[in-house]
C-alpha cells in the first residue's frame, strides 16, 4: 500500500501526460497517479497528446505503444524534442524486444508491459537512468511462438511500421501478418 501524501495545489504538483486509447485503463490510472501527487492530463491519441504537450510540456509522460493511427514511439520522439528533460515511460500490452529498444533509443527511460499498476508506473518514472545489473536473467530460452513474435516486431521496426513492406520482407501474406500482429504475444 502506498503512503498517503498531502494534496499539493495543482501548480506545485509534477505534471504528467497519460496517453492511452483504452478509456477505462486511462481513467483508472489517471485517478491513481493523481492520488500519488501528479497533476495528470490525459489523451487518447498521439494528436491529442501533442496538442496538450505543446500547450504545456509535461515533466513526465506515460505513453501507450499501440494506439489507433500513429504509434506511441512517434510521440516519445516528439515529447523529447519539445523538452529533453521529460521523463517518458512506455506502456504496452504488445511488449517486444524491438519496440523496447526503439523506445529507449527515442528517449524513454523505462518500458513496462501491461498489465501494470500505478505503483509500478511511479517506480519506473522515478527510476534513475542507469541500468540495474541485479535484474534477474531467465534460465530458460524463449518459446518458438515468442521468438516468432520478436522477429516479426524487429522486421516491422526495420520497415518503420509498414505492414506491407514487413510482409514482403518476411515472405508472408499480408493478411497472415496482420492476424499475427493482432494477437497478444506469448509471455515466454
CSV table of C-alpha atoms in Angstrom, one decimal:
chain,number,residue,atom,x,y,z
A,1,UNK,CA,0.0,0.0,0.0
A,2,UNK,CA,1.3,3.5,-0.8
A,3,UNK,CA,1.6,6.1,1.8
A,4,UNK,CA,-0.9,8.9,1.8
A,5,UNK,CA,0.7,12.1,0.5
A,6,UNK,CA,-0.7,15.5,1.4
A,7,UNK,CA,-2.5,17.0,-1.5
A,8,UNK,CA,-0.5,19.8,-3.1
A,9,UNK,CA,-2.0,22.7,-5.1
A,10,UNK,CA,-2.0,21.9,-8.8
A,11,UNK,CA,0.7,24.5,-9.6
A,12,UNK,CA,3.1,22.7,-7.2
A,13,UNK,CA,2.5,19.2,-8.4
A,14,UNK,CA,4.6,17.5,-11.1
A,15,UNK,CA,2.8,17.5,-14.5
A,16,UNK,CA,2.2,14.1,-16.1
A,17,UNK,CA,0.7,13.4,-19.5
A,18,UNK,CA,-1.0,10.0,-19.7
A,19,UNK,CA,-1.7,8.7,-23.2
A,20,UNK,CA,-3.7,5.5,-23.8
A,21,UNK,CA,-6.5,4.6,-26.1
A,22,UNK,CA,-8.2,2.3,-23.5
A,23,UNK,CA,-10.7,4.7,-21.8
A,24,UNK,CA,-11.2,2.6,-18.7
A,25,UNK,CA,-7.5,1.9,-18.1
A,26,UNK,CA,-6.7,5.6,-18.8
A,27,UNK,CA,-9.3,6.8,-16.3
A,28,UNK,CA,-8.3,4.4,-13.6
A,29,UNK,CA,-4.5,5.0,-14.0
A,30,UNK,CA,-5.1,8.8,-14.1
A,31,UNK,CA,-7.0,8.7,-10.9
A,32,UNK,CA,-4.4,6.6,-9.2
A,33,UNK,CA,-1.5,8.8,-10.4
A,34,UNK,CA,-3.4,11.9,-9.3
A,35,UNK,CA,-3.7,10.4,-5.8
A,36,UNK,CA,0.0,9.8,-5.8
A,37,UNK,CA,0.7,13.5,-6.3
A,38,UNK,CA,0.8,14.2,-10.0
A,39,UNK,CA,-1.2,16.8,-11.9
A,40,UNK,CA,-2.4,14.4,-14.6
A,41,UNK,CA,-3.7,15.4,-18.1
A,42,UNK,CA,-4.9,12.6,-20.4
A,43,UNK,CA,-5.1,12.0,-24.1
A,44,UNK,CA,-6.5,9.1,-26.2
A,45,UNK,CA,-4.4,9.7,-29.3
A,46,UNK,CA,-1.0,10.9,-30.3
A,47,UNK,CA,-2.5,14.1,-31.9
A,48,UNK,CA,-4.4,14.9,-28.6
A,49,UNK,CA,-1.2,14.3,-26.7
A,50,UNK,CA,0.8,16.6,-28.9
A,51,UNK,CA,-1.7,19.4,-28.6
A,52,UNK,CA,-1.6,19.1,-24.8
A,53,UNK,CA,2.2,18.9,-24.7
A,54,UNK,CA,2.5,22.0,-27.0
A,55,UNK,CA,0.3,23.9,-24.6
A,56,UNK,CA,2.2,22.7,-21.5
A,57,UNK,CA,5.2,20.4,-21.9
A,58,UNK,CA,4.9,17.7,-19.2
A,59,UNK,CA,7.6,16.8,-16.7
A,60,UNK,CA,6.5,13.1,-17.0
A,61,UNK,CA,4.7,11.1,-19.7
A,62,UNK,CA,3.3,7.6,-19.7
A,63,UNK,CA,2.7,6.6,-23.3
A,64,UNK,CA,0.9,3.5,-24.7
A,65,UNK,CA,2.7,1.9,-27.7
A,66,UNK,CA,-0.2,0.7,-29.8
A,67,UNK,CA,-2.9,3.2,-30.5
A,68,UNK,CA,-5.1,3.8,-33.5
A,69,UNK,CA,-3.2,5.8,-36.1
A,70,UNK,CA,0.3,6.9,-35.1
A,71,UNK,CA,2.4,4.7,-32.7
A,72,UNK,CA,3.4,5.9,-29.3
A,73,UNK,CA,7.0,5.7,-30.5
A,74,UNK,CA,6.4,8.7,-32.6
A,75,UNK,CA,5.0,10.5,-29.6
A,76,UNK,CA,8.1,9.7,-27.5
A,77,UNK,CA,10.3,11.3,-30.1
A,78,UNK,CA,8.1,14.5,-30.3
A,79,UNK,CA,7.9,14.8,-26.5
A,80,UNK,CA,11.7,14.6,-26.1
A,81,UNK,CA,12.1,17.2,-29.0
A,82,UNK,CA,9.7,19.6,-27.1
A,83,UNK,CA,11.6,19.1,-23.8
A,84,UNK,CA,14.6,16.8,-23.5
A,85,UNK,CA,14.0,16.6,-19.7
A,86,UNK,CA,10.6,15.0,-20.0
A,87,UNK,CA,10.8,11.5,-18.4
A,88,UNK,CA,8.8,9.1,-20.5
A,89,UNK,CA,7.7,5.6,-19.7
A,90,UNK,CA,6.4,3.4,-22.5
A,91,UNK,CA,3.5,1.1,-21.6
A,92,UNK,CA,2.3,-1.7,-23.8
A,93,UNK,CA,0.3,-4.9,-24.0
A,94,UNK,CA,2.3,-5.8,-27.0
A,95,UNK,CA,5.8,-5.9,-25.5
A,96,UNK,CA,8.7,-6.9,-27.7
A,97,UNK,CA,12.5,-6.5,-27.6
A,98,UNK,CA,12.4,-4.5,-30.8
A,99,UNK,CA,9.9,-1.9,-29.5
A,100,UNK,CA,11.6,-1.7,-26.1
A,101,UNK,CA,14.9,-0.9,-27.8
A,102,UNK,CA,13.3,1.7,-30.1
A,103,UNK,CA,11.5,3.3,-27.1
A,104,UNK,CA,14.7,3.6,-25.2
A,105,UNK,CA,16.7,4.9,-28.2
A,106,UNK,CA,14.0,7.6,-28.7
A,107,UNK,CA,14.3,8.8,-25.1
A,108,UNK,CA,12.0,6.7,-22.9
A,109,UNK,CA,13.5,6.0,-19.5
A,110,UNK,CA,11.6,2.8,-19.0
A,111,UNK,CA,9.4,0.2,-20.7
A,112,UNK,CA,6.6,-1.6,-18.9
A,113,UNK,CA,4.4,-4.5,-20.1
A,114,UNK,CA,0.7,-4.3,-19.3
A,115,UNK,CA,-0.9,-5.2,-17.0
A,116,UNK,CA,0.8,-3.0,-14.6
A,117,UNK,CA,-0.3,-0.8,-11.7
A,118,UNK,CA,0.2,2.8,-10.6
A,119,UNK,CA,3.0,1.9,-8.2
A,120,UNK,CA,5.0,0.2,-10.9
A,121,UNK,CA,4.5,3.3,-13.2
A,122,UNK,CA,5.6,5.6,-10.4
A,123,UNK,CA,8.6,3.4,-9.7
A,124,UNK,CA,9.5,3.5,-13.4
A,125,UNK,CA,9.1,7.3,-13.6
A,126,UNK,CA,11.4,7.8,-10.6
A,127,UNK,CA,14.0,5.2,-11.6
A,128,UNK,CA,17.4,6.6,-12.4
A,129,UNK,CA,18.7,6.5,-16.0
A,130,UNK,CA,21.3,3.9,-15.0
A,131,UNK,CA,20.6,0.3,-15.7
A,132,UNK,CA,20.1,-2.4,-13.0
A,133,UNK,CA,22.8,-5.1,-13.1
A,134,UNK,CA,20.8,-7.1,-10.5
A,135,UNK,CA,17.9,-7.7,-12.9
A,136,UNK,CA,17.1,-11.4,-13.0
A,137,UNK,CA,18.2,-13.4,-16.1
A,138,UNK,CA,15.8,-16.1,-17.3
A,139,UNK,CA,17.1,-19.6,-17.1
A,140,UNK,CA,15.0,-20.9,-20.0
A,141,UNK,CA,15.0,-19.9,-23.6
A,142,UNK,CA,12.1,-18.1,-25.3
A,143,UNK,CA,9.3,-20.3,-26.8
A,144,UNK,CA,9.1,-20.7,-30.6
A,145,UNK,CA,5.9,-18.5,-30.6
A,146,UNK,CA,7.7,-15.8,-28.6
A,147,UNK,CA,10.8,-15.9,-30.9
A,148,UNK,CA,8.5,-15.6,-33.9
A,149,UNK,CA,6.8,-12.5,-32.3
A,150,UNK,CA,10.1,-10.9,-31.5
A,151,UNK,CA,11.4,-11.5,-35.1
A,152,UNK,CA,8.2,-10.0,-36.6
A,153,UNK,CA,8.5,-7.0,-34.3
A,154,UNK,CA,12.2,-6.4,-35.3
A,155,UNK,CA,11.4,-6.6,-39.0
A,156,UNK,CA,8.3,-4.3,-38.5
A,157,UNK,CA,10.6,-1.8,-36.7
A,158,UNK,CA,13.1,-2.0,-39.6
A,159,UNK,CA,10.3,-1.3,-42.0
A,160,UNK,CA,9.2,1.8,-40.0
A,161,UNK,CA,5.9,0.1,-39.1
A,162,UNK,CA,4.9,-0.5,-42.7
A,163,UNK,CA,2.9,-3.8,-42.6
A,164,UNK,CA,3.0,-4.4,-46.4
A,165,UNK,CA,6.8,-3.9,-46.5
A,166,UNK,CA,7.2,-6.2,-43.5
A,167,UNK,CA,5.1,-8.9,-45.1
A,168,UNK,CA,7.2,-8.7,-48.2
A,169,UNK,CA,10.4,-8.8,-46.2
A,170,UNK,CA,9.1,-11.9,-44.2
A,171,UNK,CA,7.9,-13.5,-47.5
A,172,UNK,CA,4.5,-13.8,-45.8
A,173,UNK,CA,1.0,-12.9,-46.9
A,174,UNK,CA,-0.1,-9.5,-45.6
A,175,UNK,CA,-3.3,-10.9,-44.0
A,176,UNK,CA,-1.4,-13.6,-42.3
A,177,UNK,CA,1.0,-11.0,-40.8
A,178,UNK,CA,-2.0,-8.8,-39.8
A,179,UNK,CA,-3.5,-11.7,-38.0
A,180,UNK,CA,-0.3,-12.4,-36.1
A,181,UNK,CA,0.1,-8.7,-35.2
A,182,UNK,CA,-3.5,-8.7,-33.9
A,183,UNK,CA,-2.7,-11.4,-31.3
A,184,UNK,CA,-1.2,-10.7,-28.0
A,185,UNK,CA,2.4,-12.0,-27.7
A,186,UNK,CA,3.1,-15.1,-25.5
A,187,UNK,CA,4.8,-14.3,-22.3
A,188,UNK,CA,7.8,-16.5,-22.8
